[in-house]
mmCIF file of C-alpha atoms and ligand atoms in Angstrom:
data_model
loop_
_atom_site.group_PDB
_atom_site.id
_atom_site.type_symbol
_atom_site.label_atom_id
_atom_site.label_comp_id
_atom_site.label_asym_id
_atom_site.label_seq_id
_atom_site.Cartn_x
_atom_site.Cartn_y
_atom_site.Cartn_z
ATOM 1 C CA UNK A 86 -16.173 5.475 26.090
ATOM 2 C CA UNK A 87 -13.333 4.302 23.751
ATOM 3 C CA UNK A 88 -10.809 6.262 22.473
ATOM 4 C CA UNK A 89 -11.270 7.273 18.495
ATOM 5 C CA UNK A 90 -8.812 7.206 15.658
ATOM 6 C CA UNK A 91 -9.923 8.655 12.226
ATOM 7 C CA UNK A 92 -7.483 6.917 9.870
ATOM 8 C CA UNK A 93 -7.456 7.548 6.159
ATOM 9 C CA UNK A 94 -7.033 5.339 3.727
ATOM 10 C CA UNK A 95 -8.281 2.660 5.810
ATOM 11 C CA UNK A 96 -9.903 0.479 2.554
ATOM 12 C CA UNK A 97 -6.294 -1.035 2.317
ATOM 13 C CA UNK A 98 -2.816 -1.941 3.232
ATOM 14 C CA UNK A 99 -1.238 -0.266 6.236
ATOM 15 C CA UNK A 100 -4.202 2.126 7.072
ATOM 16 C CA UNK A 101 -6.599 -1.239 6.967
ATOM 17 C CA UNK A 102 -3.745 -3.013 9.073
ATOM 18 C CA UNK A 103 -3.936 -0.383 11.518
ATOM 19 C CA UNK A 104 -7.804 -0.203 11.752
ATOM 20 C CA UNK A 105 -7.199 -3.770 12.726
ATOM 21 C CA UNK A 106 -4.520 -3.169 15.419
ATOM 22 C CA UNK A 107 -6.179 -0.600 16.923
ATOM 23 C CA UNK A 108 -9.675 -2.108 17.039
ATOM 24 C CA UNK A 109 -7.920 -5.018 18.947
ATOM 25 C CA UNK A 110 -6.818 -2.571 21.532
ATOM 26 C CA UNK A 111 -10.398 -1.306 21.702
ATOM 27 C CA UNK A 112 -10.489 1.814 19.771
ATOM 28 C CA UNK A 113 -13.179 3.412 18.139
ATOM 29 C CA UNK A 114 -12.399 4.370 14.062
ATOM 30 C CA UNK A 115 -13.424 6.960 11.872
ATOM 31 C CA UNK A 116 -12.452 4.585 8.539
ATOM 32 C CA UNK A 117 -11.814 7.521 5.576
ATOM 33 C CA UNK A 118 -11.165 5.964 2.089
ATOM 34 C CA UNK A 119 -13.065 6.552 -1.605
ATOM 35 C CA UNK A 120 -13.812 3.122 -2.213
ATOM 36 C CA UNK A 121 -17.173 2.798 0.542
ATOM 37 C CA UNK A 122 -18.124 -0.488 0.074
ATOM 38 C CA UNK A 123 -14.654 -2.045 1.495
ATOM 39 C CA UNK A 124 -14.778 0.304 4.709
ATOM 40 C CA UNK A 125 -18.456 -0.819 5.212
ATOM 41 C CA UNK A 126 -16.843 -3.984 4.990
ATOM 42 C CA UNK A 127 -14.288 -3.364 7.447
ATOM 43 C CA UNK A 128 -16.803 -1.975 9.965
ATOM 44 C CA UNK A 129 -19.085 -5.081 9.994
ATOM 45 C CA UNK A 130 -15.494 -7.323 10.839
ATOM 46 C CA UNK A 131 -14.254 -5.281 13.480
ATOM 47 C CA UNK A 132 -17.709 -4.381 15.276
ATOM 48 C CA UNK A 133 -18.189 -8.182 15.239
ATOM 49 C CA UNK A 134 -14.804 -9.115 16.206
ATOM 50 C CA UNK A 135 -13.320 -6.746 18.454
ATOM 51 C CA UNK A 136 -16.538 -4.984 19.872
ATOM 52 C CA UNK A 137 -15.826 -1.576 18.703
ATOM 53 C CA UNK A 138 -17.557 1.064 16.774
ATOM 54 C CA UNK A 139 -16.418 1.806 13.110
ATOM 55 C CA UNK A 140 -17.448 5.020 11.064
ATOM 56 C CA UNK A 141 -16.680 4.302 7.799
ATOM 57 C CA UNK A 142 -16.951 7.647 5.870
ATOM 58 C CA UNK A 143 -16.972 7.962 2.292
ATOM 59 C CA UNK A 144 -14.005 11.199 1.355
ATOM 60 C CA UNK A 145 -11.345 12.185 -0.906
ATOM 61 C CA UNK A 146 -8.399 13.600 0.891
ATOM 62 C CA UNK A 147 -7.608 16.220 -1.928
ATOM 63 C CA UNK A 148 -11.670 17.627 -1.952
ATOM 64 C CA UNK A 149 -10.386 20.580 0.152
ATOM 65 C CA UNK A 150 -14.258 21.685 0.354
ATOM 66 C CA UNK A 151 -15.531 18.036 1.530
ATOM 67 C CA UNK A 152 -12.996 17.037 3.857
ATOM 68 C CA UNK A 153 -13.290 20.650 6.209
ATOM 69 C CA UNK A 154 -16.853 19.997 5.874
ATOM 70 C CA UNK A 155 -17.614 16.617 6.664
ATOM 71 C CA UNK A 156 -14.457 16.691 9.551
ATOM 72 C CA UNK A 157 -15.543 20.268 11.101
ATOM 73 C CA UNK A 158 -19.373 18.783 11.809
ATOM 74 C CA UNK A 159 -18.912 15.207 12.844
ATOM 75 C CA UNK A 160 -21.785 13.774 14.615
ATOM 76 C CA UNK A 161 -21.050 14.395 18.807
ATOM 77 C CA UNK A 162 -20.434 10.929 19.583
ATOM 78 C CA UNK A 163 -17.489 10.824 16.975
ATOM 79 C CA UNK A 164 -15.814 13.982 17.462
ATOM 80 C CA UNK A 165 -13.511 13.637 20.260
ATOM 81 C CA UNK A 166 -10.981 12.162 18.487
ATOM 82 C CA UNK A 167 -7.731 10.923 19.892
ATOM 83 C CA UNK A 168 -5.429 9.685 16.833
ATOM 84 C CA UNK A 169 -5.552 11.107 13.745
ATOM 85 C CA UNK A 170 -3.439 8.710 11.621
ATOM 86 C CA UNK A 171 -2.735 10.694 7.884
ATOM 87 C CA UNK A 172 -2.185 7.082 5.517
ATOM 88 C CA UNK A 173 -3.914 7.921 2.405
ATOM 89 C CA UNK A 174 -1.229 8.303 -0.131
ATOM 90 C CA UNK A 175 -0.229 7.168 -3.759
ATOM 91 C CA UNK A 176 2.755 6.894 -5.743
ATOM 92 C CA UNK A 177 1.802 7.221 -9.374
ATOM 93 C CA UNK A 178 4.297 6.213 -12.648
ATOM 94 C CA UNK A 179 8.329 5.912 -12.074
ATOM 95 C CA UNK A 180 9.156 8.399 -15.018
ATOM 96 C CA UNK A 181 11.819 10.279 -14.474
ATOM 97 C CA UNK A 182 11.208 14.064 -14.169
ATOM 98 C CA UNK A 183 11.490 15.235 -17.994
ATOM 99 C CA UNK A 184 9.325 12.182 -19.331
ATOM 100 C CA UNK A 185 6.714 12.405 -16.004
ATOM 101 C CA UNK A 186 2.817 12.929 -16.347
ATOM 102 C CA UNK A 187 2.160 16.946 -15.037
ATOM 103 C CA UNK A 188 -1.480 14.870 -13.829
ATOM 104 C CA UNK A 189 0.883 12.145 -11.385
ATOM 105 C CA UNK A 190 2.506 15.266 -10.052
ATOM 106 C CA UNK A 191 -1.014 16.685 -9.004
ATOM 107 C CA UNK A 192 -2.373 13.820 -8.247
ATOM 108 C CA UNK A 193 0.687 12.785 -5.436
ATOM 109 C CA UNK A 194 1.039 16.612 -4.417
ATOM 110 C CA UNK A 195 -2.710 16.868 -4.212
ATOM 111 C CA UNK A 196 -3.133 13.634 -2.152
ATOM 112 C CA UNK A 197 0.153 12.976 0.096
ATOM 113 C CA UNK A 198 0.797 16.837 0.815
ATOM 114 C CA UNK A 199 -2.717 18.743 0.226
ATOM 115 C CA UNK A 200 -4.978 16.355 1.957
ATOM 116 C CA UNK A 201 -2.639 15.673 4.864
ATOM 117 C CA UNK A 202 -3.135 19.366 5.227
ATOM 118 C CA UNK A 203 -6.565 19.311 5.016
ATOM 119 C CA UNK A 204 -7.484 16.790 7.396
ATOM 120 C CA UNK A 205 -5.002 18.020 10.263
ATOM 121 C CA UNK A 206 -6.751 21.615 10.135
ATOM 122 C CA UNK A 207 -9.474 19.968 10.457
ATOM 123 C CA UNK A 208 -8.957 17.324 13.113
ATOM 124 C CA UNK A 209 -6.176 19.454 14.833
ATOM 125 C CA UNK A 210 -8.209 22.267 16.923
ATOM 126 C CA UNK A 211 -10.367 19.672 18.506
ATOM 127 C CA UNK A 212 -7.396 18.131 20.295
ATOM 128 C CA UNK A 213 -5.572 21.582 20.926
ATOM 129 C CA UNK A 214 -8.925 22.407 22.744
ATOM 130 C CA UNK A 215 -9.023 19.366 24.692
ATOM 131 C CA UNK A 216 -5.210 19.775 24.871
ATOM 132 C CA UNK A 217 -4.859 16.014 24.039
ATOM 133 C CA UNK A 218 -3.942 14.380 20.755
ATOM 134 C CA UNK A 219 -1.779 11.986 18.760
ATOM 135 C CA UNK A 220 -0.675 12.795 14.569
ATOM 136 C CA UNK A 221 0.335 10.052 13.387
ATOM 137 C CA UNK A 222 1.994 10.837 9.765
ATOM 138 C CA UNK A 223 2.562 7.721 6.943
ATOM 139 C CA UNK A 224 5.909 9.266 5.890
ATOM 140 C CA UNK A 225 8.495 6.623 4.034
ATOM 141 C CA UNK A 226 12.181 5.859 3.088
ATOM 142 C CA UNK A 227 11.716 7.641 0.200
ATOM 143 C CA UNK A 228 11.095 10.989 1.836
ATOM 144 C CA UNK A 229 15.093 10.324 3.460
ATOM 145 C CA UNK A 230 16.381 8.994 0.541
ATOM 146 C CA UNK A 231 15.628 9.545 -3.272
ATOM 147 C CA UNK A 232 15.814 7.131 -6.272
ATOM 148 C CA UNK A 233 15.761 6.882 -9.606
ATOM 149 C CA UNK A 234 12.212 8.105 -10.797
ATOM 150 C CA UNK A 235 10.971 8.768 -7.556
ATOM 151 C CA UNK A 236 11.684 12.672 -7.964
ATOM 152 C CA UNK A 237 7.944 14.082 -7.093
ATOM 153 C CA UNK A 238 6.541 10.908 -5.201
ATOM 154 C CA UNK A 239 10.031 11.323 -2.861
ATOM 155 C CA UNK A 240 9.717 14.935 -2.626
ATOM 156 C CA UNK A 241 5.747 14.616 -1.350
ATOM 157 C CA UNK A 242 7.195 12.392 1.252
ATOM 158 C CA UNK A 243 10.270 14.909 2.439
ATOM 159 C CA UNK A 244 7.427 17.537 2.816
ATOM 160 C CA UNK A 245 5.468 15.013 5.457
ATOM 161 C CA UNK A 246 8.429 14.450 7.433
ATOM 162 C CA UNK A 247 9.250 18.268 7.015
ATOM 163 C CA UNK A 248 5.386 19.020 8.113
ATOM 164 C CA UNK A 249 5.881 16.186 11.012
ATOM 165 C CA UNK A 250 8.581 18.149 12.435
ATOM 166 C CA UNK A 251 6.799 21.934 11.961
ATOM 167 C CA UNK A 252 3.443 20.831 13.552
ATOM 168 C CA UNK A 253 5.644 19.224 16.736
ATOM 169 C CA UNK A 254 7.321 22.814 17.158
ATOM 170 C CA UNK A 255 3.604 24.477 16.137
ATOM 171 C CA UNK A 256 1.927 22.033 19.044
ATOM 172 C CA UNK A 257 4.736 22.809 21.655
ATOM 173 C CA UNK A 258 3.493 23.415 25.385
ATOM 174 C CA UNK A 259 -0.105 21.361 24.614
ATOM 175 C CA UNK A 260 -0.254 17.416 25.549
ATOM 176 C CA UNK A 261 -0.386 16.589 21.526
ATOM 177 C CA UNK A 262 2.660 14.198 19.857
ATOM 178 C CA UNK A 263 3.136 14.384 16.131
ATOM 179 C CA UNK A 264 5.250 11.058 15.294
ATOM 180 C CA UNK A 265 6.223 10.352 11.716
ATOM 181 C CA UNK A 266 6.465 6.653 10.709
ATOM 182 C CA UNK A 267 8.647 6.000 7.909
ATOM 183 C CA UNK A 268 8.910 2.493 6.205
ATOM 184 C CA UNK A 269 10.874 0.748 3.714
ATOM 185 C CA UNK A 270 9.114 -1.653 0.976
ATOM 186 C CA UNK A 271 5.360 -2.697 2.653
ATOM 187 C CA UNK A 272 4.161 -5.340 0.198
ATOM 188 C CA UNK A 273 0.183 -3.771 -0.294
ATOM 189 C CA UNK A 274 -1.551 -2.334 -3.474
ATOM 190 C CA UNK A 275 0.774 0.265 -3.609
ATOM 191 C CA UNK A 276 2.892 -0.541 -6.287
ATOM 192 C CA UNK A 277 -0.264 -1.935 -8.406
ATOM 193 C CA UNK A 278 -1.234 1.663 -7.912
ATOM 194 C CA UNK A 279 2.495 3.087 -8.789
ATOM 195 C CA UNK A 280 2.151 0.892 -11.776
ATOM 196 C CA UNK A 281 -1.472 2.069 -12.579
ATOM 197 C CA UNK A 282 -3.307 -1.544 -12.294
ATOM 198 C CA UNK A 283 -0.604 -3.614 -13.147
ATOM 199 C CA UNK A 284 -0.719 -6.790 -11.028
ATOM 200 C CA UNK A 285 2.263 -8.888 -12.664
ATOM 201 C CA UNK A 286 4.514 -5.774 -12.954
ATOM 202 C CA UNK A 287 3.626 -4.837 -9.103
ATOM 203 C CA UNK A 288 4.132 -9.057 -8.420
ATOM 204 C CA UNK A 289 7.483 -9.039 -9.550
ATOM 205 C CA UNK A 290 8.549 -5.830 -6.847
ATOM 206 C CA UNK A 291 8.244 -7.990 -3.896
ATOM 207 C CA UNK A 292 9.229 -11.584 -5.698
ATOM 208 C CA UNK A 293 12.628 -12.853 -4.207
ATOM 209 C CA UNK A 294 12.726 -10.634 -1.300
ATOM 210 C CA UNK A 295 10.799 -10.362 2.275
ATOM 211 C CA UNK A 296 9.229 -6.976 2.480
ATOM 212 C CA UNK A 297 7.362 -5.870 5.640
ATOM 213 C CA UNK A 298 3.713 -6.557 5.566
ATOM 214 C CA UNK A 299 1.011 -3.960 6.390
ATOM 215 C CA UNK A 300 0.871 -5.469 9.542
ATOM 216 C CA UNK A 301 4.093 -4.756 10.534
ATOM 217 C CA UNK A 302 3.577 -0.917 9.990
ATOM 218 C CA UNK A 303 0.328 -1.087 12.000
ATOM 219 C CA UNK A 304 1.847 -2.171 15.288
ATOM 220 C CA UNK A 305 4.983 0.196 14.792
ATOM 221 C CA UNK A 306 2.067 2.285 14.659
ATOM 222 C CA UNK A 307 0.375 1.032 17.679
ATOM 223 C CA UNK A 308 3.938 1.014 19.707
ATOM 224 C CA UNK A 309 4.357 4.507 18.863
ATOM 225 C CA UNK A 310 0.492 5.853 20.057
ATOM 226 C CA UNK A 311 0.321 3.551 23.191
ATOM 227 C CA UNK A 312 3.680 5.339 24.723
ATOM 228 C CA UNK A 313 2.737 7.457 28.035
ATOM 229 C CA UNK A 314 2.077 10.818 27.142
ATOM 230 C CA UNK A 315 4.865 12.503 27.822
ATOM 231 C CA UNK A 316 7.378 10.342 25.291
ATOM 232 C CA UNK A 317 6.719 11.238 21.460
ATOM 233 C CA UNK A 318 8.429 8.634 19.015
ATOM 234 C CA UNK A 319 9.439 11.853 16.913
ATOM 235 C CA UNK A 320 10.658 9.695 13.500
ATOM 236 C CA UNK A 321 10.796 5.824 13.057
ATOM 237 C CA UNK A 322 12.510 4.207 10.154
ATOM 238 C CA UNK A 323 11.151 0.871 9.565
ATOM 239 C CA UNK A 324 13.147 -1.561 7.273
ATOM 240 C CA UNK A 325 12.567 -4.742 5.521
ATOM 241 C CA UNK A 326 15.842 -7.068 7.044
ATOM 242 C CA UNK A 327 16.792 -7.543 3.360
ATOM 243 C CA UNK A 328 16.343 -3.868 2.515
ATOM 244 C CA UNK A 329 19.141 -1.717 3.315
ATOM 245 C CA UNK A 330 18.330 1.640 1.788
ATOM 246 C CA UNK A 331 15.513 3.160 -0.222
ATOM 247 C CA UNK A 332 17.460 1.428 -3.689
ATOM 248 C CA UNK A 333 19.577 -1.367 -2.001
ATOM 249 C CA UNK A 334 18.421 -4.909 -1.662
ATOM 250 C CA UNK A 335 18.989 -8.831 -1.481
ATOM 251 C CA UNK A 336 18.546 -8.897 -5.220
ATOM 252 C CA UNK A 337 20.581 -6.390 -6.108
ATOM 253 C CA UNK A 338 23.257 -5.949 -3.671
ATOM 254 C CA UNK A 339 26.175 -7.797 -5.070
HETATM 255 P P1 LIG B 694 -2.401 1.056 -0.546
HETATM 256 O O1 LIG B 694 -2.523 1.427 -1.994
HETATM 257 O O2 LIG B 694 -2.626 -0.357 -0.175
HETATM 258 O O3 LIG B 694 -3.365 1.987 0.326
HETATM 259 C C1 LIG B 694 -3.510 3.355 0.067
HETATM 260 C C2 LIG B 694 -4.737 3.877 0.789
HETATM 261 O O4 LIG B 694 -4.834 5.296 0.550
HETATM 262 C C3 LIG B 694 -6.014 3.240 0.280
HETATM 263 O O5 LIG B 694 -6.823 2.926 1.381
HETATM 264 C C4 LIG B 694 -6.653 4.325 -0.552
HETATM 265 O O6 LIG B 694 -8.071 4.225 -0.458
HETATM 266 C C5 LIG B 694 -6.174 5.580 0.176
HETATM 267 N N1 LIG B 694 -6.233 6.762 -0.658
HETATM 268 C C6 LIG B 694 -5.502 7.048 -1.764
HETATM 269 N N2 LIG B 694 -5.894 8.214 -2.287
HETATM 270 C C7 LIG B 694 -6.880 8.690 -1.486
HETATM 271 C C8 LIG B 694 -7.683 9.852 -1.508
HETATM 272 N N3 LIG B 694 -7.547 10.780 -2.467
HETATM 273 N N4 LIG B 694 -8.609 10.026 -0.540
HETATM 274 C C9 LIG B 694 -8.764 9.088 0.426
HETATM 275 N N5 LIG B 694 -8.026 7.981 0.509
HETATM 276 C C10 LIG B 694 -7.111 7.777 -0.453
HETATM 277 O O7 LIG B 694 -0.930 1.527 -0.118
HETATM 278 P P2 LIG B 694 -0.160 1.559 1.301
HETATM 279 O O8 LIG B 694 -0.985 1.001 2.374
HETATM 280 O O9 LIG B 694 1.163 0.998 1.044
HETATM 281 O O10 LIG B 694 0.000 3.127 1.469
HETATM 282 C C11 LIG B 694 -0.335 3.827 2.656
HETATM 283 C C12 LIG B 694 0.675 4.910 2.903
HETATM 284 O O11 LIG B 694 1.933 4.329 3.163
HETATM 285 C C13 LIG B 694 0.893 5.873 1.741
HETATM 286 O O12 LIG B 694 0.985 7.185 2.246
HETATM 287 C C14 LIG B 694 2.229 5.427 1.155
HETATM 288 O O13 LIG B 694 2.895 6.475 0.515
HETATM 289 C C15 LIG B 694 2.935 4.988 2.410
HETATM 290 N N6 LIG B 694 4.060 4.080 2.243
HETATM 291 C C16 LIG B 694 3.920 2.893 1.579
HETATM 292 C C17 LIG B 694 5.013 2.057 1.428
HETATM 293 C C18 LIG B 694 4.934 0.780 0.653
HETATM 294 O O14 LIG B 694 6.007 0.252 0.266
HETATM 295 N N7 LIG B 694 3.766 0.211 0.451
HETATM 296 C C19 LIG B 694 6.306 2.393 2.024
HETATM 297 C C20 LIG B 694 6.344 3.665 2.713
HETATM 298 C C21 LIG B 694 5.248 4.450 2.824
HETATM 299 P P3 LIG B 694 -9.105 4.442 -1.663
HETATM 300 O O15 LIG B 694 -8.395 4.091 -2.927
HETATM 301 O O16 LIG B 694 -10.243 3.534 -1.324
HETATM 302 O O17 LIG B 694 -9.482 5.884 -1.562
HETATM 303 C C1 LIG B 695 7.227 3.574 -0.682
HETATM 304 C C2 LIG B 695 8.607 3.008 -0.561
HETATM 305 O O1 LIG B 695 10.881 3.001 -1.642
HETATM 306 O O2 LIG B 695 8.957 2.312 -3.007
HETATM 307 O O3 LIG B 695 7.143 4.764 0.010
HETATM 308 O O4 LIG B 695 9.341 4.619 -2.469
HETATM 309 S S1 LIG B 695 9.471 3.273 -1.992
#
């Protein structure tokens, strides 16, 4: 029996890119997203491709009610899982504090920090029983650095590497790694979502400059989960070349 990773937000970007990666190493996924029809999508091209078995499952991280639901009574054959990877995550508006939307606030709080918290209680006391597991957690530059408008969306992020680092020293003495991955600009639909729908705006973010594709997250990812057991990648920064900190970059460096 393959192994199983229940990834959320797996309908795009890095959590898609990692589906991918790890269905080529022959992992079963649980695909979480809101938007069904593109992880029903995903199943049929990785079942055909790679010979795997796909879930795709229909949830809204923040639905505190859903997600312990749904998680705490998977079917049998999906509820051994092995890699919980906690993607799913938004950056909404660039306001700075005193002109920001209260509903961006909730809405990053409620979906980086809440339901990251939701769907490790849920996934979490399977693999402390089994006393095997791997959290992966989608941190990012901007929870080690801040910027300009970035004030909630930045501080969501601290509290995941923050969390990453309390659930290692909660876990200690079972066989389960909690490894934070932390990139720099990942050209994907976040910043069409950070600038609620709008493609030229987002466009013009990643114009003139080389970011790291979703791709390159996924097998950072992938290097970090397919260590022997008994190494934990505890934090890795991952950098566009031509990005040198969360505000610094080839186009505006001189
Ligand atoms: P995308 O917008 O491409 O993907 C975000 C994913 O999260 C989508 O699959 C979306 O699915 C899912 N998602 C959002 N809200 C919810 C929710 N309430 N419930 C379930 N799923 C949800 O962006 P990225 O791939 O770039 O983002 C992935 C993670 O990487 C995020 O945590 C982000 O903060 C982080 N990150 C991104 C960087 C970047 O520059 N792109 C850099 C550093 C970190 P759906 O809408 O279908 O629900
Ligand atoms: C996304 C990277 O620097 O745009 O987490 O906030 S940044």
């Amino acid at each position: 029996m393959n192994k199983i990773a229940l990834i959320t937000g797996a309908s795009s970007g890095i959590g898609k890119a990692s589906a991918v990666e790890f269905a080529k190493h022959g992992v079963d996924i649980i695909a979480i997203a809101r938007r069904l029809e593109r992880i029903v999508d995903l199943k049929d091209e990785l079942e055909d491709k790679y010979k795997i078995n796909v879930l795709p499952v229909k949830l809204d991280v923040r639905d505190k009610d859903a997600v312990l639901d749904y998680l705490q009574n998977l079917p049998d054959r999906w509820k051994n899982i092995e890699i919980l990877i906690n993607n799913a995550g938004l950056s909404k508006g660039l306001e700075k504090l005193q002109d920001g939307k209260i509903e961006n606030w909730e809405l990053m709080i409620d979906t980086n920090i809440k339901g990251l918290l939701y769907v490790t209680k849920a996934i979490l006391p399977g693999m402390i029983e089994r006393n095997s597991g791997t959290i992966v957690n989608i941190a990012s530059i901007a929870g080690h650095e801040t910027y300009i408008g970035g004030n909630v969306y930045c501080a969501t992020k601290s509290a995941v590497l923050q969390l990453s680092k309390a659930l290692r020293m909660d876990v200690l003495g079972y066989d389960i790694r909690v490894v934070s991955i932390d990139p720099g600009m990942v050209e994907t639909e976040f910043s069409i979502v950070r600038f609620d729908g709008d493609k030229e705006k987002a466009d013009k973010v990643y114009e003139n400059i080389t970011p790291l594709s979703a791709k390159d997250v996924a097998e950072a990812v992938w290097f970090a989960v397919s260590r022997p057991k008994h190494v934990t990648i505890e934090d890795m920064v991952i950098m566009p070349t031509q990005q040198a900190s969360a505000v610094l970059n080839v186009k505006n460096y001189k």
